GROMACS .gro file of C-alpha atoms in nm:
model
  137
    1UNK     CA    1  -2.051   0.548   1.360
    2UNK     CA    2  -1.772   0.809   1.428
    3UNK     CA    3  -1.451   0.803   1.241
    4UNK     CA    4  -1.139   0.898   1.455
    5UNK     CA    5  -0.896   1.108   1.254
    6UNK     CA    6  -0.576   1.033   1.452
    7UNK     CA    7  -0.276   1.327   1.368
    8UNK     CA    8   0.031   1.051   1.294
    9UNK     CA    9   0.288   1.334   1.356
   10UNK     CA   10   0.156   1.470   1.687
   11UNK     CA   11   0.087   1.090   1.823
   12UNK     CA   12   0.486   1.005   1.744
   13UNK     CA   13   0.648   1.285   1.815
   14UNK     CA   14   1.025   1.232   1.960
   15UNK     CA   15   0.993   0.867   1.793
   16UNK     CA   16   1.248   0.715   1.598
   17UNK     CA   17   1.163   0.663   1.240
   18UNK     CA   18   1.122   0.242   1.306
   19UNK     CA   19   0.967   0.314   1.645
   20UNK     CA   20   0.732   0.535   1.427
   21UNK     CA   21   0.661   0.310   1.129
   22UNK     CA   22   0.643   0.015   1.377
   23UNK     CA   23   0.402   0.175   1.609
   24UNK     CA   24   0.173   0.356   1.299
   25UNK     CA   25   0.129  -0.020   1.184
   26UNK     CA   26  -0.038  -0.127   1.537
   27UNK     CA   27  -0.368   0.107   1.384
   28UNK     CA   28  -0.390  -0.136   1.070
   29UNK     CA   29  -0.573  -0.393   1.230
   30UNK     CA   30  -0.875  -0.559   1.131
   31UNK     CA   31  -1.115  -0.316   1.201
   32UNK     CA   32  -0.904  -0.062   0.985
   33UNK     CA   33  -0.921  -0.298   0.714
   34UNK     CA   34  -1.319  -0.390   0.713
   35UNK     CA   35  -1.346   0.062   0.734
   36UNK     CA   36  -1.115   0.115   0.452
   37UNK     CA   37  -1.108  -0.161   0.183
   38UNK     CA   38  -1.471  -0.079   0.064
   39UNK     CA   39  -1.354   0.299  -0.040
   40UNK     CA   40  -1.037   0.180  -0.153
   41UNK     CA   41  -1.229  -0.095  -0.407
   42UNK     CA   42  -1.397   0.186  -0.521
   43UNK     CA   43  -1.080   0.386  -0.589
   44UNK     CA   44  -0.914   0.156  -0.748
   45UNK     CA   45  -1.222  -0.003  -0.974
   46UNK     CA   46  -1.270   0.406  -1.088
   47UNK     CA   47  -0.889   0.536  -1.114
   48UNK     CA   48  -0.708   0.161  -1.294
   49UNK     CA   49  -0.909   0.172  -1.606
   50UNK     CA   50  -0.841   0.506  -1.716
   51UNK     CA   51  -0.471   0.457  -1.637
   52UNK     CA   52  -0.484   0.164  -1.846
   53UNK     CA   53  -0.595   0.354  -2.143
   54UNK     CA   54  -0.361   0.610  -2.072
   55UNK     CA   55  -0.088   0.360  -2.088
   56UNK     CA   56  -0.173   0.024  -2.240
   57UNK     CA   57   0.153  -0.155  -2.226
   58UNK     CA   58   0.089  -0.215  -1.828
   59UNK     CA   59   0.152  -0.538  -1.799
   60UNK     CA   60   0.336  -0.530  -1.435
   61UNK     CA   61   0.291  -0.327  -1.139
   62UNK     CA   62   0.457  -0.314  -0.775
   63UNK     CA   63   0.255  -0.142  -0.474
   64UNK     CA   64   0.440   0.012  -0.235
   65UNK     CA   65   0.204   0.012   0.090
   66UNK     CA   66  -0.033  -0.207  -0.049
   67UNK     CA   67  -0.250  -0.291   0.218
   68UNK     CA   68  -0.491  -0.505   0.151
   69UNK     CA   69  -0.412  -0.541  -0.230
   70UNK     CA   70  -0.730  -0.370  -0.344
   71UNK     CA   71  -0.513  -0.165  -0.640
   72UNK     CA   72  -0.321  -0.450  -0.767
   73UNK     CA   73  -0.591  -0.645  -0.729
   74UNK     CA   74  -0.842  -0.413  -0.974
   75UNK     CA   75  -0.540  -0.366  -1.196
   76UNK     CA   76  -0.507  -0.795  -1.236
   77UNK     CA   77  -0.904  -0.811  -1.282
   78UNK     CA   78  -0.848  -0.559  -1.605
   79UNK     CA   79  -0.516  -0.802  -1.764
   80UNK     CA   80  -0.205  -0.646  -1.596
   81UNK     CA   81  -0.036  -1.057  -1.561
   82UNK     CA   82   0.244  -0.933  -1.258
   83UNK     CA   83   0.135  -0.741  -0.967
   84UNK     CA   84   0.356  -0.724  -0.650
   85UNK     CA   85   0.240  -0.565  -0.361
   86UNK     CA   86   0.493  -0.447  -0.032
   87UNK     CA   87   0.377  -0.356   0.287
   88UNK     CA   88   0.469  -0.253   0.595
   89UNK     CA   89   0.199  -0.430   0.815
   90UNK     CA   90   0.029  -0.702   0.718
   91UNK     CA   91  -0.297  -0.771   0.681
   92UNK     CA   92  -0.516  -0.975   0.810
   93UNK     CA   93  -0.524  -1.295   0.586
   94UNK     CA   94  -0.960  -1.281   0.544
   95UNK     CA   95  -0.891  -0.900   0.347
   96UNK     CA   96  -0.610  -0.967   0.157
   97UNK     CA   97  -0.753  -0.977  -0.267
   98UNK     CA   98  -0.454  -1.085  -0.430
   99UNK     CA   99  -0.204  -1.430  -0.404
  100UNK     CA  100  -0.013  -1.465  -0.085
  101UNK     CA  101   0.298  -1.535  -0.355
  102UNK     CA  102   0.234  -1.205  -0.450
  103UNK     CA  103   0.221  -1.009  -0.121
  104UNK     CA  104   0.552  -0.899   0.091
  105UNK     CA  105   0.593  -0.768   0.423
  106UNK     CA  106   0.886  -0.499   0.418
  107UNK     CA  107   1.105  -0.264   0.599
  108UNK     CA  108   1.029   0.086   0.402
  109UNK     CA  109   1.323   0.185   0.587
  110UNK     CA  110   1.536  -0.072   0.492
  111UNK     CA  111   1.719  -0.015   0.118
  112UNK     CA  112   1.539  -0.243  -0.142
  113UNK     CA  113   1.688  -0.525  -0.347
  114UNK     CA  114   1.758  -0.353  -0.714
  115UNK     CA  115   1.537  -0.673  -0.853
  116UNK     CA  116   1.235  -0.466  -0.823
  117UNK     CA  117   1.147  -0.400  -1.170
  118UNK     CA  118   0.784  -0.268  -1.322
  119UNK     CA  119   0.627  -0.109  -1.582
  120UNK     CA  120   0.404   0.086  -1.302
  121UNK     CA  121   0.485   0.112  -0.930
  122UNK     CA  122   0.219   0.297  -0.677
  123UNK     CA  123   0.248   0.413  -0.361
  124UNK     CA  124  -0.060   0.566  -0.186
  125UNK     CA  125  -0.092   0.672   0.162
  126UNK     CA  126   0.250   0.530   0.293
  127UNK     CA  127   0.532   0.828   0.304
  128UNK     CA  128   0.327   0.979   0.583
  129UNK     CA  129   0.447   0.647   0.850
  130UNK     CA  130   0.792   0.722   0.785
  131UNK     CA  131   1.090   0.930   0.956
  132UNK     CA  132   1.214   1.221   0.768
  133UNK     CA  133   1.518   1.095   0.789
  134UNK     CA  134   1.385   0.831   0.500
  135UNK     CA  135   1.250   1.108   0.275
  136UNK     CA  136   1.558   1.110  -0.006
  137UNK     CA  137   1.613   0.729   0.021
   0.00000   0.00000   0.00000
């Protein structure tokens, strides 16, 4: 099998940052998903533990660019009782790990209601699909 490394930046240059963000979520289909989620599983069942010893008081966690859910997902299995996970895409209902209730398709463009309140919040892989123009907000 060959893996194609696409270069985000070169693909949408002269984009707008939601033509960008829009467009970068038309590669997270379900083939992305069934190449990903296994490595990501992994990730998350090696890296959540030892954060949870680092800080035991976890007990709620929002992921920003979420995916799938496999993070929040590991970090539920091991106690934490409120996970919330944002994305931009969404993902195909058959890979999703955690609750619909607790999944959320957003604008990462868009300002964010100040409800959002955690005692952990994550964000892998996700600053690279937006505009610089987003950067400080």
């Amino acid at each position: 099998m060959v893996n194609e490394v696409i270069d985000i930046d070169k693909t949408h240059e002269g984009m707008s940052g939601s033509e960008k963000t829009s467009d970068c979520l038309d590669i997270y289909d379900a083939g992305f998903y069934q190449a990903q989620i296994n490595g990501s599983v992994r990730s998350a069942h090696i890296i959540a533990p030892h954060l949870l010893s680092l800080f035991p008081h976890i007990d709620s966690i929002i992921d920003f660019g979420c995916g799938a859910g496999t993070w929040l997902a590991e970090f539920k299995k091991l106690g934490v009782s409120t996970i919330e996970g944002l994305d931009g895409g969404s993902a195909p209902d058959e890979f999703l790990l955690i609750d619909q209730a607790e999944y959320h398709k957003v604008d990462f463009t868009a300002e964010f209601p100040n409800r959002l309140r955690a005692d952990l919040a994550i964000s892998l892989e996700v600053a690279e699909h937006l505009d610089e123009a987003h950067a400080q907000s």
